[in-house]
Coordinates of C-alpha atoms in Angstrom, one line a residue:
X121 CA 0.0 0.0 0.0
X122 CA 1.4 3.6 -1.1
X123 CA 1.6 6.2 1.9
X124 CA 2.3 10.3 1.6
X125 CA 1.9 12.8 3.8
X126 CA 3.1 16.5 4.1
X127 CA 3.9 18.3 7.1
X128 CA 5.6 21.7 7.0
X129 CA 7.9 23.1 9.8
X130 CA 7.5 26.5 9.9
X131 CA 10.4 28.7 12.7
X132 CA 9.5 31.9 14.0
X133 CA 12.6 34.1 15.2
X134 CA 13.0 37.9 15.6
X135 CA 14.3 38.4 12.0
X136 CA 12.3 36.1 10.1
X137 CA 10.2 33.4 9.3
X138 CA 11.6 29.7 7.5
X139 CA 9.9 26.5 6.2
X140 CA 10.5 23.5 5.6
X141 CA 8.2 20.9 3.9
X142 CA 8.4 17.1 3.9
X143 CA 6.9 14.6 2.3
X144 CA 6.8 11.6 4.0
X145 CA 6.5 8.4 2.1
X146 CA 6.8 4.7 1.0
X147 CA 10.6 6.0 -0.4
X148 CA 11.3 8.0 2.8
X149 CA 11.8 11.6 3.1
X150 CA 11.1 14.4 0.3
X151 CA 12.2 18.1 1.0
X152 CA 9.4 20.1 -0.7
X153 CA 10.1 23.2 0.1
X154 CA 13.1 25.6 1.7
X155 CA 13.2 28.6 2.3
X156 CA 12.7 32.0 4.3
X157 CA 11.4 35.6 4.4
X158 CA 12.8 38.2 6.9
X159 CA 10.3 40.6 8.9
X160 CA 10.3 44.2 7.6
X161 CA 11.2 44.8 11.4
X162 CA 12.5 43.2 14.7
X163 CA 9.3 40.5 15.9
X164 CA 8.9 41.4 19.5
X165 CA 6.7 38.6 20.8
X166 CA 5.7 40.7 23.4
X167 CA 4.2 43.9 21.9
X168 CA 1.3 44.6 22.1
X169 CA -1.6 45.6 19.9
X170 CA -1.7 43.8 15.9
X171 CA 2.0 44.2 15.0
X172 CA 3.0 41.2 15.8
X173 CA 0.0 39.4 13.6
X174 CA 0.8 42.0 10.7
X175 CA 4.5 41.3 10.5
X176 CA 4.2 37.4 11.0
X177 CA 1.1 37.5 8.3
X178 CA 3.0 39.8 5.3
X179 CA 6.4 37.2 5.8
X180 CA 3.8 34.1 5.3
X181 CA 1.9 35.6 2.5
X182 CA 5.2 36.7 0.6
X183 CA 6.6 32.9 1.2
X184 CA 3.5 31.1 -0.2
X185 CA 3.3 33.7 -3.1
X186 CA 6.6 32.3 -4.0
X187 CA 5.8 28.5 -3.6
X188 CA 2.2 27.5 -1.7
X189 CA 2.1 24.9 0.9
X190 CA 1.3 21.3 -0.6
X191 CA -0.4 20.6 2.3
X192 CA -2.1 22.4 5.4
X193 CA -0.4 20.5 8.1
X194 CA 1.9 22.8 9.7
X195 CA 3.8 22.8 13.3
X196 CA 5.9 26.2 14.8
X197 CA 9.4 26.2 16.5
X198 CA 9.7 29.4 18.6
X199 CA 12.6 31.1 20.3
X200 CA 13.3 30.7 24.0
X201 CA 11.9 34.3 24.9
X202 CA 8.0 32.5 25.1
X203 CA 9.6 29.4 27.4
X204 CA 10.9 29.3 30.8
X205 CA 12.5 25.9 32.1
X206 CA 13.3 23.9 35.5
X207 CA 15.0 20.7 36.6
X208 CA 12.9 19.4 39.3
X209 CA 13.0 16.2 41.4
X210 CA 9.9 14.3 41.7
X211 CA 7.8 11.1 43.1
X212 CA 7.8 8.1 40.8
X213 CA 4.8 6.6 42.6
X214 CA 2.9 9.9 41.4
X215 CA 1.0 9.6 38.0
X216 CA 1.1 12.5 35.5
X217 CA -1.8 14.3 36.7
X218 CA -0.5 14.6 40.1
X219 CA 3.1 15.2 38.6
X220 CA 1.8 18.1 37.1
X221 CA 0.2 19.6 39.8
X222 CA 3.3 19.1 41.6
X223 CA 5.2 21.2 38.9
X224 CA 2.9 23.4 38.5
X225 CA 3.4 24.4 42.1
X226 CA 6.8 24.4 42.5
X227 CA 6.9 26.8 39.2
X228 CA 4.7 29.5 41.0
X229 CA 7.3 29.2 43.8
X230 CA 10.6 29.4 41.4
X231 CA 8.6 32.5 39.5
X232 CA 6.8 34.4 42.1
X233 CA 6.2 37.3 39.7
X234 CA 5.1 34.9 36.9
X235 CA 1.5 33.9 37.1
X236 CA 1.7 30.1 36.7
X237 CA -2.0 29.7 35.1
X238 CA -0.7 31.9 31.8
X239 CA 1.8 29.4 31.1
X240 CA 1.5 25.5 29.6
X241 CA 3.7 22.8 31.3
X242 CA 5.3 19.9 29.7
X243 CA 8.5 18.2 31.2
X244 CA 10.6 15.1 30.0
X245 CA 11.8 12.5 32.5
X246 CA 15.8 12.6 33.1
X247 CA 16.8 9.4 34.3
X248 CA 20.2 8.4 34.0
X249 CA 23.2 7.2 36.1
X250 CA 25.3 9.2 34.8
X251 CA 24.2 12.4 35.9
X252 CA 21.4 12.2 38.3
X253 CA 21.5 10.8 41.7
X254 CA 17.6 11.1 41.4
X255 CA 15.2 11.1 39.8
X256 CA 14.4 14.5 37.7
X257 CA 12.4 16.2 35.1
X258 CA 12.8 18.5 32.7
X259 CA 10.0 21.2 33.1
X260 CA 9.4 23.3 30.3
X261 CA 6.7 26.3 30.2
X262 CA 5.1 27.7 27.4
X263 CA 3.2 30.8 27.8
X264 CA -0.5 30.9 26.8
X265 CA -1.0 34.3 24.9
X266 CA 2.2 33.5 22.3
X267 CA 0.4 29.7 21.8
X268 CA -3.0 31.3 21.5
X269 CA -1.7 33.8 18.8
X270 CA 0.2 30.8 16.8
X271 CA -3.0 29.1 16.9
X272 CA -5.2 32.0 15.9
X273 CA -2.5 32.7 13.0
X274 CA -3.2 29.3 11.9
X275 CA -7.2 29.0 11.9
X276 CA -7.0 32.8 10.1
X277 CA -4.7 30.8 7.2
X278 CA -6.9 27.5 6.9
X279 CA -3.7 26.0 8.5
X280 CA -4.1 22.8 11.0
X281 CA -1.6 23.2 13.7
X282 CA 0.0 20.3 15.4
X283 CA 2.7 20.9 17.5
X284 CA 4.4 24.2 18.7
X285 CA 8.2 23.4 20.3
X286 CA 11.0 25.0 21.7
X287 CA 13.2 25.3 18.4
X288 CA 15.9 23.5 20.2
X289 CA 14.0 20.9 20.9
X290 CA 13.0 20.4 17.0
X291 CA 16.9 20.8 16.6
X292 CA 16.9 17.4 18.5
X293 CA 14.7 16.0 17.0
X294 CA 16.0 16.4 13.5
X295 CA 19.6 14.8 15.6
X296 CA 17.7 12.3 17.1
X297 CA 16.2 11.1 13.6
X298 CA 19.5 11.2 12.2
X299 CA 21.3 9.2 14.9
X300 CA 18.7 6.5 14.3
X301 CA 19.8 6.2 10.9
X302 CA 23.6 5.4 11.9
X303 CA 23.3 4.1 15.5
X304 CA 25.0 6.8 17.5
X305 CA 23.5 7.3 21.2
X306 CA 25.0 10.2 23.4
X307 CA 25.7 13.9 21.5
X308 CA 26.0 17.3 22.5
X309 CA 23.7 19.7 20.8
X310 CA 24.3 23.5 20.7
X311 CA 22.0 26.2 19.4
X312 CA 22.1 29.9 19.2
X313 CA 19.5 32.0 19.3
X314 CA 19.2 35.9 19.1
X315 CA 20.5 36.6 22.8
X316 CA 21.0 32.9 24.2
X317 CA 22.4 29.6 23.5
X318 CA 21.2 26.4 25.0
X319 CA 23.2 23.6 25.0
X320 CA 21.9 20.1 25.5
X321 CA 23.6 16.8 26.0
X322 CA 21.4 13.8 24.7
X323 CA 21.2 10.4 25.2
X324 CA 19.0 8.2 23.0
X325 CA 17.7 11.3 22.3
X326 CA 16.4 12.4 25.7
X327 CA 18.1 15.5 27.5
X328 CA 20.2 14.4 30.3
X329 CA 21.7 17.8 30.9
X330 CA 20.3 20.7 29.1
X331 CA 21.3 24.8 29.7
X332 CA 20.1 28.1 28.4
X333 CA 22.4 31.2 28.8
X334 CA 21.9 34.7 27.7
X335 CA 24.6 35.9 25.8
X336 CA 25.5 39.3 24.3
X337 CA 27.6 38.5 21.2
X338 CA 29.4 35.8 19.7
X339 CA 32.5 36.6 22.5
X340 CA 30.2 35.4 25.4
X341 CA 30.0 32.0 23.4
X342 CA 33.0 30.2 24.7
X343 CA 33.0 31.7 28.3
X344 CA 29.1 30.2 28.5
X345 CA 30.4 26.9 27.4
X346 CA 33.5 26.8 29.8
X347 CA 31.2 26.9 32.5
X348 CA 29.2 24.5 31.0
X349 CA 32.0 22.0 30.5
X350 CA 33.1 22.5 34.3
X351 CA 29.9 21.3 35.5
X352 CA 30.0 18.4 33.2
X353 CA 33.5 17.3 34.7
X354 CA 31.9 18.2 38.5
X355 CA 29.7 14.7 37.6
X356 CA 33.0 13.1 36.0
X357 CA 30.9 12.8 32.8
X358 CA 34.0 12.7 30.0
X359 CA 33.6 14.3 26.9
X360 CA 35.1 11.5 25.2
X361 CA 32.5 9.4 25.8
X362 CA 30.4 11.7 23.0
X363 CA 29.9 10.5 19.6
X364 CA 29.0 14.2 18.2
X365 CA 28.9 17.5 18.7
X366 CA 26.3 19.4 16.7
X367 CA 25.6 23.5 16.5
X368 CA 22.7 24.6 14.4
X369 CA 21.4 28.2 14.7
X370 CA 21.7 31.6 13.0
X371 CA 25.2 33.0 12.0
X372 CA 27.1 29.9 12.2
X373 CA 29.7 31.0 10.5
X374 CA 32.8 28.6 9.8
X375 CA 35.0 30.6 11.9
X376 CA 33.1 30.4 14.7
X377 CA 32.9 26.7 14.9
X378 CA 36.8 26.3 14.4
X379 CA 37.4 28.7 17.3
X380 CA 35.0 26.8 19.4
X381 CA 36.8 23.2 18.4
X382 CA 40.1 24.8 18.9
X383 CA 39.3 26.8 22.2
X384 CA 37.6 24.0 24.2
X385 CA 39.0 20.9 22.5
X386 CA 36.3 19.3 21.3
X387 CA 34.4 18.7 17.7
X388 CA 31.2 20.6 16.5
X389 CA 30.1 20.5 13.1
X390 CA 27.3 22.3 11.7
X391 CA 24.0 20.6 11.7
X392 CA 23.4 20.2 8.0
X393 CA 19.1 19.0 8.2
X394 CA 19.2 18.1 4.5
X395 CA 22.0 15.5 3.9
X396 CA 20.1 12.6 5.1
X397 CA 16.9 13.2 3.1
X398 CA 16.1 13.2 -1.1
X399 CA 15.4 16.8 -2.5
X400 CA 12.5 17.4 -5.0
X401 CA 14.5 18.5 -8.1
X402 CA 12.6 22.2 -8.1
X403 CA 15.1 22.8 -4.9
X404 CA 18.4 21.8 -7.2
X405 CA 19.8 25.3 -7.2
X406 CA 18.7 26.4 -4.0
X407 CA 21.2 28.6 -1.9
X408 CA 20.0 27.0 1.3
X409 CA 21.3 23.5 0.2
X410 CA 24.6 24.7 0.7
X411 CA 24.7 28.5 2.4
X412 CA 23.1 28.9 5.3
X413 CA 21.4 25.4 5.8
X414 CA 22.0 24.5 9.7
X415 CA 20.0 28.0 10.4
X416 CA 16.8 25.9 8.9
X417 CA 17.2 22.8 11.6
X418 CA 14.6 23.8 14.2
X419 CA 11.9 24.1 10.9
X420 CA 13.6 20.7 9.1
X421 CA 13.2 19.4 13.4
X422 CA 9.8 20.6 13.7
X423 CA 8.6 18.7 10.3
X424 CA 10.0 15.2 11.5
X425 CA 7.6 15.5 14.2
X426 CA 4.6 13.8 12.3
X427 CA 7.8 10.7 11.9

């Protein structure tokens, strides 16, 4: 029996808005669709009034005018300014209702100036030896009036939304789908954002250590990481135990990862979310094939979610 479906992974950042589109069938994975369109100014996720639905609307319309969607089925990666995260302990006699609740408390206690009810809570079990003399969670909150606004965007556009993420989270993903292919089962993955990176180190895909720190410019990159790295060695965790480094994220230039590799002895290489999939010939010539692509791994990330 023939099976096809398209799902298309759109990522929101200040500066612009990327998709992806896949085609999942009998053959594997198709790449529809590349590409991006940068907001006439900086998205603040936070301003009130319509600007933000303007802005986010005229980068959409001028990327379908180019090439519509082939399908409707779309899912958002969004920057870390709408999320706040936690590593909490917790009960393993407790079931996920109760978990919840539990979080959800000790959330309003870690943000007493945050009101807890505007924000959605997720988390994702850490339990391993290596690191945890417990067992934690990953908490992540999500708040309300950004999700609402995705979701409205969507309805307005005939669009049917199925998953919004942390875009390094759909950075893992994409890692995680590529690390099924060839076997590999603990990596470091490193993304910068616009004023943060967050580093996360995986295994079988599950965060066993994950990190988010603001960052000026590129110089704060290494001093972040260096801190990083000493708590790593705090649990005598080795770095040689890692089968990859990746970095994905905006402005990854060359010279930035060979300073990295050469400053704190280790490997990154650019997240490249294409070389594992086919291309649809009408993306041959595209620039984003081979300038540019790692920026597009939380959208490619986002897209494997339907996998």
């Amino acid at each position: 029996m023939s099976f096809s479906q398209t799902h298309a992974g759109i990522s929101v950042t200040g500066e612009k808005l990327q998709i992806v589109e896949l085609t999942y069938n009998n053959n594997g994975i198709l790449v529809e669709n590349i590409d991006e369109e940068f907001f006439e100014e900086y998205l603040d996720f936070f301003v009130k009034g319509t600007k933000f639905n303007s802005l986010l609307q005229k980068a959409f319309d001028d990327l379908i005018i180019r090439k519509p969607l082939k399908n409707n089925v779309v899912s958002f990666s969004l920057p870390y300014d709408v999320f706040k995260h936690v590593e909490l302990p917790f009960d393993i006699s407790l079931i996920k209702t109760d978990l919840l609740k539990q979080f959800k408390w000790e959330f309003s206690i870690l943000y007493p100036n945050t009101i807890s009810k505007e924000y959605l809570l997720q988390y994702v079990e850490i339990d391993d030896d290596e690191t945890a003399k417990k067992e934690t969670a990953l908490v992540i909150a999500a708040m309300k009036k950004q999700i609402k606004t995705i979701h409205k965007f969507c309805v307005r556009n005939n669009l049917n939304l199925k998953y919004i993420d942390y875009a390094h989270f759909a950075v893992n993903n994409l890692i995680g789908t590529a690390n099924v292919m060839n076997g590999k089962t603990k990596n470091v993955s490193l993304y910068i954002g616009n004023g943060y990176l967050s580093f996360a180190l995986l295994k079988q895909n599950s965060p066993i250590l994950f990190f988010v720190k603001k960052i000026v410019n590129a110089a704060d990159i290494i001093p972040q990481l260096n801190k990083i790295i000493e708590k790593i060695n705090q649990i005598d965790l080795s770095l040689t135990s890692i089968d990859n480094f990746y970095i994905a994220g905006d402005n990854i230039s060359d010279e930035l990862v060979e300073q990295l590799n050469s400053s704190l002895d280790v490997n990154f290489n650019k997240l490249n979310p294409f070389d594992k999939f086919s291309v649809n010939q009408s993306l041959a010539n595209s620039k984003f094939l081979t300038k540019g692509y790692n920026s597009f791994a939380a959208a490619a990330g986002i897209s494997l979610r339907l996998l």
